[in-house]
Structures are given as structure tokens and as C-alpha cells.
Amino acid sequence: MISKEENILFAAEKLFAEKGFDGTSTREISKAANVNISMISYYFGSKEKLYEKLVEYRMNEGQFFSKDILERTDINEWQKIEKIVDQFSARVKDHKCFYRIMQREQLHAENPQIVEFLKQTKMGFISMYSQVLESGLKKGIFTKNPAIYLLHATISGTLFYASNAKEMYKEFLNNNEDEDAFDEKYYAELNKHIKHILKDLLGYEENK
């Protein structure tokens, strides 16, 4: 069961994704969350602080799963990369509203605290990829050493572009399935595509 604070965060998330930060009022958020407008001030202080809390909440979720993968000893470095891609893709699929907000934020970032938080989060992911790559190279699992920041850009950039273009591709494929059924196939194919690219970039061979 979600808390009252989370209920407000999730209601705000949908509105921010649809209307943008400036286009969303605290009154609209309170109505969507079915709470008194004073509860927003009580939990967050202001719309700006609510927005910052939403970004922190979602980004921290991502960091937690990544650290768990990094610390595992029962899988090799390529399997860690696969799990990172699977979980990152699942988050983009399941939290479309949030990632729509973040892409807009990166283009028109105005809140310095969020800009800094996004930067630190990206640096954390790049550091994680770097550790996996370095370990994989030492063990001979990977034979190529690509620029780590471009590796991160390949994964996130491909995921975000494909996610944004999903409806266009659905139309191109003349696919009449409901959204959930199409999503499952689409993101499974997308994961496979990203992994094929990463195998080549990292010089990983399945039979090693």
C-alpha cells in the first residue's frame, strides 16, 4: 500500500508528464491525488520541492537495483550488463511518465538542484559501467574497451528514443494489439537489439 506522500508524488508525476512543470498547478495535483491542497504544503512545502522529491525518489530506485547487480558474485560481467539492460528497460516501460519528464528536463533544465542530481546519477551509472567493464577486461570476458560514457549513451539513448517512437513504430508495423501486449514484444525486441550492439562494442563472445 502506498503512503499519502507517494500518492501525491504519483499523481503529480502524471500531470508533470502531460502538462509540464509550469503547466501544472498544485490545485490540479491535489484534485488528482484526492487530497486537500494543504497536504502538498504539509508534505513538500511547495510545488518545486514536490518536483525535486519526485526526481530523487525515482532516481534512487534506479540506483538501488544497479548496486545490487554490481555486488552479485554468482553471475559474470556480461550477465551483469544483461541484467542492467533488462531492468533499465523495464523501468522505462513501467515509468513512462517519469522518463518523459526527465527527457524534457534535460533539454530545458532550470532547477539547479535537479540538474545537479541528474548529473550525479549519470556519473553513478557511468562509474558502475566502468567497474563492470574493467573487471570483464581483466578476466578476458570482454576484448574491447569502448569509451565508457558512449557506452552509457548507447544504452540510455537507444532506450529513450525507441520508447518515444513506439507509437510510430506500432503504426508502421500495422499492429493492432492492445498496448500491453505490444509493449511486451516491443521492449523484448528492444532489449535483444541493445544486447547485440553491446556484444560487438565490448567484444564479448557467447562461447567464452
PDB file of C-alpha atoms in Angstrom:
ATOM      1  CA  MET A   1       0.000   0.000   0.000  1.00  0.00           C
ATOM      2  CA  ILE A   2       1.394   3.403  -0.966  1.00  0.00           C
ATOM      3  CA  SER A   3       1.686   6.233   1.534  1.00  0.00           C
ATOM      4  CA  LYS A   4      -0.162   9.552   1.256  1.00  0.00           C
ATOM      5  CA  GLU A   5       3.106  11.187   0.273  1.00  0.00           C
ATOM      6  CA  GLU A   6       3.661   8.666  -2.534  1.00  0.00           C
ATOM      7  CA  ASN A   7       0.059   9.079  -3.677  1.00  0.00           C
ATOM      8  CA  ILE A   8       0.678  12.809  -4.173  1.00  0.00           C
ATOM      9  CA  LEU A   9       4.014  12.143  -5.901  1.00  0.00           C
ATOM     10  CA  PHE A  10       2.490   9.695  -8.398  1.00  0.00           C
ATOM     11  CA  ALA A  11      -0.461  11.989  -9.159  1.00  0.00           C
ATOM     12  CA  ALA A  12       1.947  14.870  -9.761  1.00  0.00           C
ATOM     13  CA  GLU A  13       4.158  12.667 -11.945  1.00  0.00           C
ATOM     14  CA  LYS A  14       1.312  12.016 -14.422  1.00  0.00           C
ATOM     15  CA  LEU A  15       0.406  15.694 -14.587  1.00  0.00           C
ATOM     16  CA  PHE A  16       4.018  16.880 -14.971  1.00  0.00           C
ATOM     17  CA  ALA A  17       4.481  14.391 -17.831  1.00  0.00           C
ATOM     18  CA  GLU A  18       1.312  15.571 -19.556  1.00  0.00           C
ATOM     19  CA  LYS A  19       1.419  19.330 -18.926  1.00  0.00           C
ATOM     20  CA  GLY A  20       4.961  20.117 -17.831  1.00  0.00           C
ATOM     21  CA  PHE A  21       6.011  21.646 -14.526  1.00  0.00           C
ATOM     22  CA  ASP A  22       4.836  25.186 -15.299  1.00  0.00           C
ATOM     23  CA  GLY A  23       1.556  23.967 -16.780  1.00  0.00           C
ATOM     24  CA  THR A  24       0.590  22.009 -13.657  1.00  0.00           C
ATOM     25  CA  SER A  25      -0.971  23.702 -10.633  1.00  0.00           C
ATOM     26  CA  THR A  26      -0.944  22.474  -7.036  1.00  0.00           C
ATOM     27  CA  ARG A  27      -4.752  22.534  -7.169  1.00  0.00           C
ATOM     28  CA  GLU A  28      -4.703  20.075 -10.086  1.00  0.00           C
ATOM     29  CA  ILE A  29      -2.265  17.827  -8.194  1.00  0.00           C
ATOM     30  CA  SER A  30      -4.414  17.835  -5.052  1.00  0.00           C
ATOM     31  CA  LYS A  31      -7.517  17.004  -7.117  1.00  0.00           C
ATOM     32  CA  ALA A  32      -5.759  14.135  -8.945  1.00  0.00           C
ATOM     33  CA  ALA A  33      -4.432  12.769  -5.634  1.00  0.00           C
ATOM     34  CA  ASN A  34      -7.826  13.305  -3.966  1.00  0.00           C
ATOM     35  CA  VAL A  35      -6.296  15.226  -1.053  1.00  0.00           C
ATOM     36  CA  ASN A  36      -6.703  18.700   0.384  1.00  0.00           C
ATOM     37  CA  ILE A  37      -4.350  21.216  -1.244  1.00  0.00           C
ATOM     38  CA  SER A  38      -2.832  21.933   2.191  1.00  0.00           C
ATOM     39  CA  MET A  39      -1.397  18.384   2.215  1.00  0.00           C
ATOM     40  CA  ILE A  40       1.032  19.356  -0.533  1.00  0.00           C
ATOM     41  CA  SER A  41       2.453  22.106   1.666  1.00  0.00           C
ATOM     42  CA  TYR A  42       2.468  19.756   4.647  1.00  0.00           C
ATOM     43  CA  TYR A  43       4.471  17.008   2.921  1.00  0.00           C
ATOM     44  CA  PHE A  44       6.592  19.002   0.487  1.00  0.00           C
ATOM     45  CA  GLY A  45       6.405  22.740   1.247  1.00  0.00           C
ATOM     46  CA  SER A  46       5.922  23.801  -2.385  1.00  0.00           C
ATOM     47  CA  LYS A  47       5.386  22.524  -5.923  1.00  0.00           C
ATOM     48  CA  GLU A  48       9.128  22.986  -6.581  1.00  0.00           C
ATOM     49  CA  LYS A  49      10.060  20.805  -3.606  1.00  0.00           C
ATOM     50  CA  LEU A  50       7.487  18.191  -4.645  1.00  0.00           C
ATOM     51  CA  TYR A  51       9.104  18.080  -8.090  1.00  0.00           C
ATOM     52  CA  GLU A  52      12.570  17.687  -6.583  1.00  0.00           C
ATOM     53  CA  LYS A  53      11.327  14.904  -4.313  1.00  0.00           C
ATOM     54  CA  LEU A  54       9.785  13.047  -7.269  1.00  0.00           C
ATOM     55  CA  VAL A  55      13.090  13.134  -9.172  1.00  0.00           C
ATOM     56  CA  GLU A  56      15.028  11.979  -6.112  1.00  0.00           C
ATOM     57  CA  TYR A  57      12.524   9.186  -5.398  1.00  0.00           C
ATOM     58  CA  ARG A  58      12.604   7.706  -8.909  1.00  0.00           C
ATOM     59  CA  MET A  59      16.349   8.124  -9.413  1.00  0.00           C
ATOM     60  CA  ASN A  60      17.129   6.442  -6.094  1.00  0.00           C
ATOM     61  CA  GLU A  61      15.033   3.436  -7.142  1.00  0.00           C
ATOM     62  CA  GLY A  62      17.268   3.038 -10.196  1.00  0.00           C
ATOM     63  CA  GLN A  63      20.477   3.349  -8.189  1.00  0.00           C
ATOM     64  CA  PHE A  64      19.343   0.683  -5.731  1.00  0.00           C
ATOM     65  CA  PHE A  65      18.783  -2.017  -8.361  1.00  0.00           C
ATOM     66  CA  SER A  66      22.081  -1.150 -10.064  1.00  0.00           C
ATOM     67  CA  LYS A  67      24.105  -1.538  -6.868  1.00  0.00           C
ATOM     68  CA  ASP A  68      22.500  -4.924  -6.227  1.00  0.00           C
ATOM     69  CA  ILE A  69      23.589  -6.152  -9.657  1.00  0.00           C
ATOM     70  CA  LEU A  70      27.110  -4.797  -9.233  1.00  0.00           C
ATOM     71  CA  GLU A  71      27.622  -6.658  -5.953  1.00  0.00           C
ATOM     72  CA  ARG A  72      26.467 -10.067  -7.214  1.00  0.00           C
ATOM     73  CA  THR A  73      29.122 -12.813  -7.345  1.00  0.00           C
ATOM     74  CA  ASP A  74      27.005 -15.579  -8.911  1.00  0.00           C
ATOM     75  CA  ILE A  75      26.996 -14.060 -12.413  1.00  0.00           C
ATOM     76  CA  ASN A  76      29.757 -12.850 -14.745  1.00  0.00           C
ATOM     77  CA  GLU A  77      30.295  -9.357 -16.106  1.00  0.00           C
ATOM     78  CA  TRP A  78      28.339  -9.911 -19.321  1.00  0.00           C
ATOM     79  CA  GLN A  79      25.370 -11.250 -17.330  1.00  0.00           C
ATOM     80  CA  LYS A  80      25.552  -8.121 -15.176  1.00  0.00           C
ATOM     81  CA  ILE A  81      25.356  -5.980 -18.319  1.00  0.00           C
ATOM     82  CA  GLU A  82      22.347  -8.023 -19.484  1.00  0.00           C
ATOM     83  CA  LYS A  83      20.558  -7.513 -16.170  1.00  0.00           C
ATOM     84  CA  ILE A  84      21.286  -3.779 -16.210  1.00  0.00           C
ATOM     85  CA  VAL A  85      19.727  -3.530 -19.690  1.00  0.00           C
ATOM     86  CA  ASP A  86      16.718  -5.664 -18.670  1.00  0.00           C
ATOM     87  CA  GLN A  87      15.986  -3.657 -15.546  1.00  0.00           C
ATOM     88  CA  PHE A  88      16.653  -0.270 -17.128  1.00  0.00           C
ATOM     89  CA  SER A  89      14.316  -1.170 -19.996  1.00  0.00           C
ATOM     90  CA  ALA A  90      11.641  -2.384 -17.563  1.00  0.00           C
ATOM     91  CA  ARG A  91      11.836   0.923 -15.696  1.00  0.00           C
ATOM     92  CA  VAL A  92      11.479   2.949 -18.895  1.00  0.00           C
ATOM     93  CA  LYS A  93       8.478   0.794 -19.874  1.00  0.00           C
ATOM     94  CA  ASP A  94       6.820   0.917 -16.446  1.00  0.00           C
ATOM     95  CA  HIS A  95       7.560   4.569 -15.654  1.00  0.00           C
ATOM     96  CA  LYS A  96       6.938   6.250 -18.991  1.00  0.00           C
ATOM     97  CA  CYS A  97       5.660   9.424 -17.342  1.00  0.00           C
ATOM     98  CA  PHE A  98       8.789   9.950 -15.274  1.00  0.00           C
ATOM     99  CA  TYR A  99      11.203   9.386 -18.141  1.00  0.00           C
ATOM    100  CA  ARG A 100       9.186  11.755 -20.312  1.00  0.00           C
ATOM    101  CA  ILE A 101       9.665  14.371 -17.579  1.00  0.00           C
ATOM    102  CA  MET A 102      13.396  13.669 -17.384  1.00  0.00           C
ATOM    103  CA  GLN A 103      13.955  13.995 -21.108  1.00  0.00           C
ATOM    104  CA  ARG A 104      12.184  17.345 -21.053  1.00  0.00           C
ATOM    105  CA  GLU A 105      14.196  18.356 -18.007  1.00  0.00           C
ATOM    106  CA  GLN A 106      17.498  17.610 -19.737  1.00  0.00           C
ATOM    107  CA  LEU A 107      16.536  19.876 -22.618  1.00  0.00           C
ATOM    108  CA  HIS A 108      15.113  22.728 -20.545  1.00  0.00           C
ATOM    109  CA  ALA A 109      16.687  22.285 -17.114  1.00  0.00           C
ATOM    110  CA  GLU A 110      16.030  25.278 -14.868  1.00  0.00           C
ATOM    111  CA  ASN A 111      16.113  23.853 -11.347  1.00  0.00           C
ATOM    112  CA  PRO A 112      19.810  23.752 -10.291  1.00  0.00           C
ATOM    113  CA  GLN A 113      19.192  21.098  -7.644  1.00  0.00           C
ATOM    114  CA  ILE A 114      17.613  18.747 -10.177  1.00  0.00           C
ATOM    115  CA  VAL A 115      20.371  19.466 -12.717  1.00  0.00           C
ATOM    116  CA  GLU A 116      22.968  18.507 -10.116  1.00  0.00           C
ATOM    117  CA  PHE A 117      21.012  15.438  -9.018  1.00  0.00           C
ATOM    118  CA  LEU A 118      20.704  14.221 -12.623  1.00  0.00           C
ATOM    119  CA  LYS A 119      24.417  14.768 -13.173  1.00  0.00           C
ATOM    120  CA  GLN A 120      25.382  12.805 -10.066  1.00  0.00           C
ATOM    121  CA  THR A 121      23.008   9.990 -11.023  1.00  0.00           C
ATOM    122  CA  LYS A 122      24.520   9.740 -14.507  1.00  0.00           C
ATOM    123  CA  MET A 123      28.005   9.772 -13.020  1.00  0.00           C
ATOM    124  CA  GLY A 124      26.966   6.905 -10.760  1.00  0.00           C
ATOM    125  CA  PHE A 125      25.799   4.837 -13.719  1.00  0.00           C
ATOM    126  CA  ILE A 126      28.974   5.593 -15.687  1.00  0.00           C
ATOM    127  CA  SER A 127      31.060   4.549 -12.676  1.00  0.00           C
ATOM    128  CA  MET A 128      29.077   1.303 -12.457  1.00  0.00           C
ATOM    129  CA  TYR A 129      29.600   0.501 -16.153  1.00  0.00           C
ATOM    130  CA  SER A 130      33.283   1.325 -15.737  1.00  0.00           C
ATOM    131  CA  GLN A 131      33.682  -1.181 -12.889  1.00  0.00           C
ATOM    132  CA  VAL A 132      31.936  -3.944 -14.839  1.00  0.00           C
ATOM    133  CA  LEU A 133      33.986  -3.229 -17.966  1.00  0.00           C
ATOM    134  CA  GLU A 134      37.304  -3.110 -16.110  1.00  0.00           C
ATOM    135  CA  SER A 135      36.584  -6.398 -14.333  1.00  0.00           C
ATOM    136  CA  GLY A 136      35.418  -8.046 -17.562  1.00  0.00           C
ATOM    137  CA  LEU A 137      38.561  -6.955 -19.411  1.00  0.00           C
ATOM    138  CA  LYS A 138      40.818  -8.336 -16.687  1.00  0.00           C
ATOM    139  CA  LYS A 139      39.050 -11.709 -16.826  1.00  0.00           C
ATOM    140  CA  GLY A 140      39.101 -11.806 -20.628  1.00  0.00           C
ATOM    141  CA  ILE A 141      35.298 -11.790 -20.845  1.00  0.00           C
ATOM    142  CA  PHE A 142      35.465  -8.570 -22.870  1.00  0.00           C
ATOM    143  CA  THR A 143      38.106  -7.963 -25.538  1.00  0.00           C
ATOM    144  CA  LYS A 144      37.294  -4.359 -26.453  1.00  0.00           C
ATOM    145  CA  ASN A 145      37.478  -1.219 -24.334  1.00  0.00           C
ATOM    146  CA  PRO A 146      34.961   1.338 -25.667  1.00  0.00           C
ATOM    147  CA  ALA A 147      34.612   4.867 -24.293  1.00  0.00           C
ATOM    148  CA  ILE A 148      32.526   4.276 -21.193  1.00  0.00           C
ATOM    149  CA  TYR A 149      30.483   7.482 -21.477  1.00  0.00           C
ATOM    150  CA  LEU A 150      29.471   6.493 -25.017  1.00  0.00           C
ATOM    151  CA  LEU A 151      28.512   3.022 -23.773  1.00  0.00           C
ATOM    152  CA  HIS A 152      26.108   4.670 -21.339  1.00  0.00           C
ATOM    153  CA  ALA A 153      24.812   6.959 -24.092  1.00  0.00           C
ATOM    154  CA  THR A 154      24.209   3.955 -26.349  1.00  0.00           C
ATOM    155  CA  ILE A 155      22.073   2.179 -23.746  1.00  0.00           C
ATOM    156  CA  SER A 156      20.071   5.140 -22.464  1.00  0.00           C
ATOM    157  CA  GLY A 157      19.820   6.941 -25.805  1.00  0.00           C
ATOM    158  CA  THR A 158      18.524   3.876 -27.647  1.00  0.00           C
ATOM    159  CA  LEU A 159      16.012   3.101 -24.895  1.00  0.00           C
ATOM    160  CA  PHE A 160      14.642   6.635 -24.724  1.00  0.00           C
ATOM    161  CA  TYR A 161      14.440   7.172 -28.483  1.00  0.00           C
ATOM    162  CA  ALA A 162      12.731   3.820 -29.067  1.00  0.00           C
ATOM    163  CA  SER A 163      10.336   4.420 -26.184  1.00  0.00           C
ATOM    164  CA  ASN A 164       9.342   7.832 -27.558  1.00  0.00           C
ATOM    165  CA  ALA A 165       8.896   6.439 -31.069  1.00  0.00           C
ATOM    166  CA  LYS A 166       6.918   3.357 -30.008  1.00  0.00           C
ATOM    167  CA  GLU A 167       3.531   4.543 -31.315  1.00  0.00           C
ATOM    168  CA  MET A 168       5.027   5.473 -34.677  1.00  0.00           C
ATOM    169  CA  TYR A 169       6.626   2.032 -34.994  1.00  0.00           C
ATOM    170  CA  LYS A 170       3.343   0.377 -33.972  1.00  0.00           C
ATOM    171  CA  GLU A 171       1.639   2.212 -36.814  1.00  0.00           C
ATOM    172  CA  PHE A 172       4.461   1.345 -39.221  1.00  0.00           C
ATOM    173  CA  LEU A 173       4.081  -2.345 -38.338  1.00  0.00           C
ATOM    174  CA  ASN A 174       0.321  -2.050 -38.747  1.00  0.00           C
ATOM    175  CA  ASN A 175      -0.001  -3.732 -35.358  1.00  0.00           C
ATOM    176  CA  ASN A 176      -3.497  -3.837 -33.834  1.00  0.00           C
ATOM    177  CA  GLU A 177      -2.623  -5.452 -30.493  1.00  0.00           C
ATOM    178  CA  ASP A 178      -3.558  -3.700 -27.262  1.00  0.00           C
ATOM    179  CA  GLU A 179      -0.847  -1.564 -25.676  1.00  0.00           C
ATOM    180  CA  ASP A 180       0.239  -4.063 -23.010  1.00  0.00           C
ATOM    181  CA  ALA A 181       0.654  -6.931 -25.477  1.00  0.00           C
ATOM    182  CA  PHE A 182       2.570  -4.769 -27.933  1.00  0.00           C
ATOM    183  CA  ASP A 183       4.746  -3.351 -25.131  1.00  0.00           C
ATOM    184  CA  GLU A 184       5.888  -6.821 -24.070  1.00  0.00           C
ATOM    185  CA  LYS A 185       7.020  -7.740 -27.581  1.00  0.00           C
ATOM    186  CA  TYR A 186       8.418  -4.305 -28.369  1.00  0.00           C
ATOM    187  CA  TYR A 187      10.618  -3.995 -25.295  1.00  0.00           C
ATOM    188  CA  ALA A 188      11.761  -7.635 -25.547  1.00  0.00           C
ATOM    189  CA  GLU A 189      12.920  -6.943 -29.104  1.00  0.00           C
ATOM    190  CA  LEU A 190      14.497  -3.663 -27.998  1.00  0.00           C
ATOM    191  CA  ASN A 191      16.443  -5.426 -25.220  1.00  0.00           C
ATOM    192  CA  LYS A 192      17.721  -8.015 -27.683  1.00  0.00           C
ATOM    193  CA  HIS A 193      18.794  -5.265 -30.094  1.00  0.00           C
ATOM    194  CA  ILE A 194      20.721  -3.330 -27.410  1.00  0.00           C
ATOM    195  CA  LYS A 195      22.483  -6.500 -26.247  1.00  0.00           C
ATOM    196  CA  HIS A 196      23.580  -7.316 -29.807  1.00  0.00           C
ATOM    197  CA  ILE A 197      25.121  -3.832 -30.063  1.00  0.00           C
ATOM    198  CA  LEU A 198      26.844  -4.166 -26.685  1.00  0.00           C
ATOM    199  CA  LYS A 199      28.287  -7.587 -27.539  1.00  0.00           C
ATOM    200  CA  ASP A 200      30.008  -6.031 -30.532  1.00  0.00           C
ATOM    201  CA  LEU A 201      31.155  -2.925 -28.633  1.00  0.00           C
ATOM    202  CA  LEU A 202      32.567  -4.998 -25.765  1.00  0.00           C
ATOM    203  CA  GLY A 203      33.990  -7.807 -27.872  1.00  0.00           C
ATOM    204  CA  TYR A 204      32.023 -10.431 -25.999  1.00  0.00           C
ATOM    205  CA  GLU A 205      31.623 -13.913 -27.463  1.00  0.00           C
ATOM    206  CA  GLU A 206      28.952 -16.281 -26.156  1.00  0.00           C
ATOM    207  CA  ASN A 207      31.135 -19.392 -26.135  1.00  0.00           C
ATOM    208  CA  LYS A 208      33.772 -17.923 -23.834  1.00  0.00           C
TER     209      LYS A 208
END
